[in-house]
PDB file of C-alpha atoms in Angstrom:
ATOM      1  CA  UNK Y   1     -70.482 198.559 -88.810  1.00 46.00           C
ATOM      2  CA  UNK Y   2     -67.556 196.238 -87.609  1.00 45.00           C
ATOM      3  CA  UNK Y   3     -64.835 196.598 -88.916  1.00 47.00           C
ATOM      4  CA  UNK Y   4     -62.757 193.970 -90.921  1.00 47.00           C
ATOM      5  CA  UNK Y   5     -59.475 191.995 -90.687  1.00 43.00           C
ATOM      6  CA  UNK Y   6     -58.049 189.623 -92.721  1.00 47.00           C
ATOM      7  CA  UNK Y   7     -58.435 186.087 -91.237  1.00 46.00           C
ATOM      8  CA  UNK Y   8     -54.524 184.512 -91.235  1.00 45.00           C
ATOM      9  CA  UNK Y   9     -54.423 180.469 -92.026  1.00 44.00           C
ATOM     10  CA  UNK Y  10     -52.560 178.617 -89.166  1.00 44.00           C
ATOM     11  CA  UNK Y  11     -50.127 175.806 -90.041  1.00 46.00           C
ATOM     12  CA  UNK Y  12     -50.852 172.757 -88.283  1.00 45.00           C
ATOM     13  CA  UNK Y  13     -48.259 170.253 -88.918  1.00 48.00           C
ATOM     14  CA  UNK Y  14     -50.029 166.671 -90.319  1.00 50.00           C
ATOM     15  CA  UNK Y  15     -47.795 163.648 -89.541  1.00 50.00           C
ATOM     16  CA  UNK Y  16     -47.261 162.950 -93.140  1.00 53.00           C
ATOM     17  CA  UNK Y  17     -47.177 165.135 -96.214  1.00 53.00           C
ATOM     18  CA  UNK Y  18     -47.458 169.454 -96.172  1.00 54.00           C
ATOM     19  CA  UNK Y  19     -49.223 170.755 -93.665  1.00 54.00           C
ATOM     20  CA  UNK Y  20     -52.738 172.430 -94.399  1.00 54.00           C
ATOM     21  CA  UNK Y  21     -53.831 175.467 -93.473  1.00 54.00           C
ATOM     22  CA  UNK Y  22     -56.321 175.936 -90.922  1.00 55.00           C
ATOM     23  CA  UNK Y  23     -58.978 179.080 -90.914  1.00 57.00           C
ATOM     24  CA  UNK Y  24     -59.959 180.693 -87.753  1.00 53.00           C
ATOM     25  CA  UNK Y  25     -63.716 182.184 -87.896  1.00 55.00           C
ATOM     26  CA  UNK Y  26     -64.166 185.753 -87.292  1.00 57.00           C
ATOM     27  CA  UNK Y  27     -65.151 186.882 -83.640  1.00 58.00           C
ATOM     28  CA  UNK Y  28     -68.388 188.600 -83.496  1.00 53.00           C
ATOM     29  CA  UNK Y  29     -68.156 191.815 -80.709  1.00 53.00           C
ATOM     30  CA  UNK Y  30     -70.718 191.736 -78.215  1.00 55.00           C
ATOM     31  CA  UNK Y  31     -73.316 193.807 -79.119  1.00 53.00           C
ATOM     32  CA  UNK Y  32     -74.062 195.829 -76.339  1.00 56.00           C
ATOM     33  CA  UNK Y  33     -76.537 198.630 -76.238  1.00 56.00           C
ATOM     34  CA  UNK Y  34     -74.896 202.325 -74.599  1.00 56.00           C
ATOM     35  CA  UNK Y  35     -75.538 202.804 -70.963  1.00 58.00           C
ATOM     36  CA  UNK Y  36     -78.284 205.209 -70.401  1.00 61.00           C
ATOM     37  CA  UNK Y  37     -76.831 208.642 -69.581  1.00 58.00           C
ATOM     38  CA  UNK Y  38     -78.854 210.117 -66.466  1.00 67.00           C
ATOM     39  CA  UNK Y  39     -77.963 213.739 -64.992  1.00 63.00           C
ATOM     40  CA  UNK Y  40     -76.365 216.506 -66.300  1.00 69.00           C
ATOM     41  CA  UNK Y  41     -73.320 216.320 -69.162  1.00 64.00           C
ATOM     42  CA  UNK Y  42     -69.575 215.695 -67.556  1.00 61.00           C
ATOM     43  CA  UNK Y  43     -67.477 218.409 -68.016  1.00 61.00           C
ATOM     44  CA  UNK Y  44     -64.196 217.124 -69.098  1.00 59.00           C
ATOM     45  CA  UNK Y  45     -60.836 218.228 -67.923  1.00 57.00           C
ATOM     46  CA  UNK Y  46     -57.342 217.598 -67.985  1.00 54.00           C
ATOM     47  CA  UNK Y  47     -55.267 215.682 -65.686  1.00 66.00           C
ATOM     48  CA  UNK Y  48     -52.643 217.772 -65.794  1.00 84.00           C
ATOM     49  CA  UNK Y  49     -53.461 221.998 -66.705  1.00 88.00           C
ATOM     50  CA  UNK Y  50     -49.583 222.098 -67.395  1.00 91.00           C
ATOM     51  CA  UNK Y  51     -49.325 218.882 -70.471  1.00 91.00           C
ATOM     52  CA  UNK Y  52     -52.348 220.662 -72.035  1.00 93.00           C
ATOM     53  CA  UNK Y  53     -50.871 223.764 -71.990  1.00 94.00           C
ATOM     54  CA  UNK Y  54     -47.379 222.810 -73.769  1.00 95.00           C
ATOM     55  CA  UNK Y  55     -49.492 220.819 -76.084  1.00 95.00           C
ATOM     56  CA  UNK Y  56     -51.820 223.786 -76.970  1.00 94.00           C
ATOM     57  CA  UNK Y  57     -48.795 226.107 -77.221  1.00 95.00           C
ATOM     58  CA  UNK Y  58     -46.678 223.288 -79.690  1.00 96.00           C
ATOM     59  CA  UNK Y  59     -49.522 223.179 -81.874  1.00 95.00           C
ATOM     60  CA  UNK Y  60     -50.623 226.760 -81.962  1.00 95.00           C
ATOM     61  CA  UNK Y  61     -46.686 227.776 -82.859  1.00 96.00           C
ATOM     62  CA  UNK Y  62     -46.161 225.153 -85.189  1.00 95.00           C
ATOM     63  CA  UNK Y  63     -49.354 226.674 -87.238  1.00 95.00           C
ATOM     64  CA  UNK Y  64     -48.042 230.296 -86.922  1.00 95.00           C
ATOM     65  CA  UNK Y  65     -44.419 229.175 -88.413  1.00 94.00           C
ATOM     66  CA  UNK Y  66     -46.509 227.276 -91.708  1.00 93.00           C
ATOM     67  CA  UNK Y  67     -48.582 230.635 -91.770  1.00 93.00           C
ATOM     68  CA  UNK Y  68     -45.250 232.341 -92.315  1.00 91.00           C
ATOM     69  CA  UNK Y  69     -44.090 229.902 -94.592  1.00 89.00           C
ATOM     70  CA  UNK Y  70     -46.703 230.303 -97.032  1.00 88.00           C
ATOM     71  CA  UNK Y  71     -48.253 226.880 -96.505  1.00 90.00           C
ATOM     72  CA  UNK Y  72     -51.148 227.240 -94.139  1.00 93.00           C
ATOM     73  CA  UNK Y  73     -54.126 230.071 -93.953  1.00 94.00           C
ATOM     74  CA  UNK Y  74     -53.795 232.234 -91.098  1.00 94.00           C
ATOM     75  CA  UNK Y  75     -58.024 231.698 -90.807  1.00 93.00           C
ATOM     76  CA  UNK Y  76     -57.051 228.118 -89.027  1.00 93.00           C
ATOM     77  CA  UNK Y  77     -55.791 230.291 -86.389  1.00 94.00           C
ATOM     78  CA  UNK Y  78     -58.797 232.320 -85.858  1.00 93.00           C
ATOM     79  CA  UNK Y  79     -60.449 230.103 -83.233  1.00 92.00           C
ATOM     80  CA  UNK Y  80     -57.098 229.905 -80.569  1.00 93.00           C
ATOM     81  CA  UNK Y  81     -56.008 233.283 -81.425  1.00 94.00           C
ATOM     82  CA  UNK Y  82     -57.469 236.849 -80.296  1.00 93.00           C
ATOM     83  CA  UNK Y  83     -57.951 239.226 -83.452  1.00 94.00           C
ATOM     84  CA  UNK Y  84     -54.581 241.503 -82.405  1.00 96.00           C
ATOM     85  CA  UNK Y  85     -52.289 238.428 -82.931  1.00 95.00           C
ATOM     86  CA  UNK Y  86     -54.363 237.084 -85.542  1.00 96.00           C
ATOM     87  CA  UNK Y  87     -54.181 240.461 -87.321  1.00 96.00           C
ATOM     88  CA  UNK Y  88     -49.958 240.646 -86.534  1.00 95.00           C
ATOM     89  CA  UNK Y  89     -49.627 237.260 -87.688  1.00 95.00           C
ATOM     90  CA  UNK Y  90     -51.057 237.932 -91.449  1.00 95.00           C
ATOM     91  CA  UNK Y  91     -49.460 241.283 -91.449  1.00 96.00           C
ATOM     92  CA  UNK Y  92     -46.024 239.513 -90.715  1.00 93.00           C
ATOM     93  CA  UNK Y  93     -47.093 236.663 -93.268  1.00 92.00           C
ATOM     94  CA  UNK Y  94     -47.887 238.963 -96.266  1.00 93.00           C
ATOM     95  CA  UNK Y  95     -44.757 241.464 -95.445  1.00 91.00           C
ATOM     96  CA  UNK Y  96     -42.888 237.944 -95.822  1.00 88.00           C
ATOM     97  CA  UNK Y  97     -44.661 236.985 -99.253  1.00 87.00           C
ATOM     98  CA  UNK Y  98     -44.157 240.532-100.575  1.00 90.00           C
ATOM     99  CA  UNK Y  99     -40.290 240.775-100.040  1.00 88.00           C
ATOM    100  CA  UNK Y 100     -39.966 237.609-101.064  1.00 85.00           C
ATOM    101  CA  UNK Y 101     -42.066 238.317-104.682  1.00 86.00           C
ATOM    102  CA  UNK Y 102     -40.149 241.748-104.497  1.00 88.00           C
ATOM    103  CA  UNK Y 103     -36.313 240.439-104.527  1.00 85.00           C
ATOM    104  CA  UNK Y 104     -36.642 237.109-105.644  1.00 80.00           C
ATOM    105  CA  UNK Y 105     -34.415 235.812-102.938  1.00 79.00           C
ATOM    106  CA  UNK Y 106     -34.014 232.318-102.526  1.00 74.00           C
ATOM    107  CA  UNK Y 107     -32.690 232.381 -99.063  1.00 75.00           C
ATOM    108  CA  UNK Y 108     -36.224 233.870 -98.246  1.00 76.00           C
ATOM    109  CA  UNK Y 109     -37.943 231.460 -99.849  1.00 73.00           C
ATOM    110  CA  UNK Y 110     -36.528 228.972 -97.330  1.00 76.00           C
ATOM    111  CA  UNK Y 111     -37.390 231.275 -94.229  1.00 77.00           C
ATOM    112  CA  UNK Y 112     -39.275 229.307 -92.077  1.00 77.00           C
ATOM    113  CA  UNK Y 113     -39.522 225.822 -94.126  1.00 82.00           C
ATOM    114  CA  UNK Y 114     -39.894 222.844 -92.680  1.00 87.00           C
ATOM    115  CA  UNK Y 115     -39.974 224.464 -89.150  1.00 90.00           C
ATOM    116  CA  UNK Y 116     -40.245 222.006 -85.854  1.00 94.00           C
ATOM    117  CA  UNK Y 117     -41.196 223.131 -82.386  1.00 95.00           C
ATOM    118  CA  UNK Y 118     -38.219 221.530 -80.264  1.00 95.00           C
ATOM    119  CA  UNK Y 119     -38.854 222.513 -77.109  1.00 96.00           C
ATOM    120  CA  UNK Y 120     -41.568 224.076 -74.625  1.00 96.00           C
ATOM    121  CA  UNK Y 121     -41.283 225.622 -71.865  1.00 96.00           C
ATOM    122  CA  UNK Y 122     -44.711 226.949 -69.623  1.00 96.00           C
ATOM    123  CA  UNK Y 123     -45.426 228.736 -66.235  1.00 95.00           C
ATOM    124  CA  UNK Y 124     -48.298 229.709 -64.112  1.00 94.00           C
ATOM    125  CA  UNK Y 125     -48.548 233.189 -64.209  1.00 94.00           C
ATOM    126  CA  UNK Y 126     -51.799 233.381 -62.461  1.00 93.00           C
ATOM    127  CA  UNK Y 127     -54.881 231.444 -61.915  1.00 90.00           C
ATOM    128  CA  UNK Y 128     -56.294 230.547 -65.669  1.00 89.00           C
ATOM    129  CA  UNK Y 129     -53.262 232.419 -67.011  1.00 94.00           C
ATOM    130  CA  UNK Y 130     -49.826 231.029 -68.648  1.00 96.00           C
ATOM    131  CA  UNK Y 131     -46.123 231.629 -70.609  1.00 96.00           C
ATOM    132  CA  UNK Y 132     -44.702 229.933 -72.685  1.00 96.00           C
ATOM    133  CA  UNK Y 133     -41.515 230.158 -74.603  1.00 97.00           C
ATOM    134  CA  UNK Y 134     -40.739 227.443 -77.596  1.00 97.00           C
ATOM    135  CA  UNK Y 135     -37.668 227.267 -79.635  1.00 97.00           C
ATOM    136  CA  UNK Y 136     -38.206 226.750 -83.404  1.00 95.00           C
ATOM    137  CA  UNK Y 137     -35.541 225.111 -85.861  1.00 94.00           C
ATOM    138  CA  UNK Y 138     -36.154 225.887 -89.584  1.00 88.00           C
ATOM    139  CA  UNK Y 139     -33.985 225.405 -93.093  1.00 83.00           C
ATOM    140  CA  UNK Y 140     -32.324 228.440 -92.414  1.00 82.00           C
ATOM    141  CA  UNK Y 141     -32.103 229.589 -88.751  1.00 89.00           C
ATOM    142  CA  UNK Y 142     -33.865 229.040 -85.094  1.00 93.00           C
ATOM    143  CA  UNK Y 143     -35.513 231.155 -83.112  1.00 93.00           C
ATOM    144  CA  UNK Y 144     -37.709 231.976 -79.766  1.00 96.00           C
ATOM    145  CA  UNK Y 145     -41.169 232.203 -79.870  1.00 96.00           C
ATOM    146  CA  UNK Y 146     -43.169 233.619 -76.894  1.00 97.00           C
ATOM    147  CA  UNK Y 147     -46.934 232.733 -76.233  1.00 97.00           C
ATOM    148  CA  UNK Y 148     -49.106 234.314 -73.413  1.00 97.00           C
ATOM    149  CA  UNK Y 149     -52.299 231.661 -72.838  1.00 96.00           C
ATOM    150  CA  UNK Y 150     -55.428 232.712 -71.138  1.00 94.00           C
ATOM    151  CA  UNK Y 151     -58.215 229.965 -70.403  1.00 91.00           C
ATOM    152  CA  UNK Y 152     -61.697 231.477 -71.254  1.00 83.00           C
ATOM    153  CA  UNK Y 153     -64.930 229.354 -71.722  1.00 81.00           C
ATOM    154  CA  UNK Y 154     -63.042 226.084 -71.186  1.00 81.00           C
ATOM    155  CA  UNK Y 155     -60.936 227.234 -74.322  1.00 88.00           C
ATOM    156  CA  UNK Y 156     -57.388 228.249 -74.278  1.00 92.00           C
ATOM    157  CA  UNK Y 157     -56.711 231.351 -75.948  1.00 94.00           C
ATOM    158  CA  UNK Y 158     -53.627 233.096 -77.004  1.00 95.00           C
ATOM    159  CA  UNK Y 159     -53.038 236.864 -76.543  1.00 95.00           C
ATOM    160  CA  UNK Y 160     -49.756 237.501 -76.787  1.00 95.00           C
ATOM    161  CA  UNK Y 161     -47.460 235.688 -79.642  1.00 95.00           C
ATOM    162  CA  UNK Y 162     -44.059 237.062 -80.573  1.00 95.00           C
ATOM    163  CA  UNK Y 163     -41.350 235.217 -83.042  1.00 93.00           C
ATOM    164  CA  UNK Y 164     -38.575 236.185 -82.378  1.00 88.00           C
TER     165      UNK Y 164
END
């Protein structure tokens, strides 16, 4: 299915009177049939082991802060973090939910709202294995966040996370 744009008139100017629009026809892609894939599957990596690192870590702690703000299920996490964090994570989430359902505090209502990851930092600690700290602006405060990545089955996995 090709997808559709709309067709724009172009003015061309007449010697006398308004000028009239003109249509351009619709370009019909080459239809070309995929090249036939011989050998085994490519294995695809990254250019650079360090950008996919910082962009794993940004998304992963982005996720954790909207766990702890209520608005995300700490299942969406299951898959990039090992069960220890994933099981600190939702203890830290529903300690948050209780206090706040206990007091009735609207300051920590706001704890961790809108929170942005504004910066990333990551080193090699060994081969397959990297830190990473990220600093994390919400309504009400910022703070550190540490993140300990280890590459398993072409899958980057996190074992250590503390908020700080």
């Amino acid at each position: 299915m090709t997808a559709a744009t709309p067709i724009r008139a172009l003015q061309t100017p007449r010697s006398e009177g308004n000028p009239t629009p003109r249509r351009i026809p619709p370009q019909s892609p080459a239809r070309t049939s995929p090249p036939a894939h011989t050998g085994p599957t490519p294995v695809l990596l990254p250019i650079d082991e360090l950008s996919e690192v910082r962009a794993v870590t940004r998304g992963t702690v982005q996720a954790a802060m909207e766990v702890l703000a209520g608005i995300r299920p700490v299942h969406q996490l299951a898959r990039r973090l090992d069960p220890r964090c994933l099981a600190a994570l939702q203890h830290r989430a529903c300690l948050i939910r209780r206090e706040i359902n206990r007091t009735g505090n609207p300051d920590l209502a706001r704890l961790h709202r809108n929170s942005v990851v504004r910066s990333v930092r990551v080193c090699e600690v060994a081969a397959g294995i990297f830190e990473a700290s990220a600093v994390v602006v919400d309504d009400v405060r910022a703070r550190a966040v540490a993140v300990r990545l280890e590459r398993g089955k072409q899958v980057w996995r996190v074992t250590e996370l503390v908020i700080g």
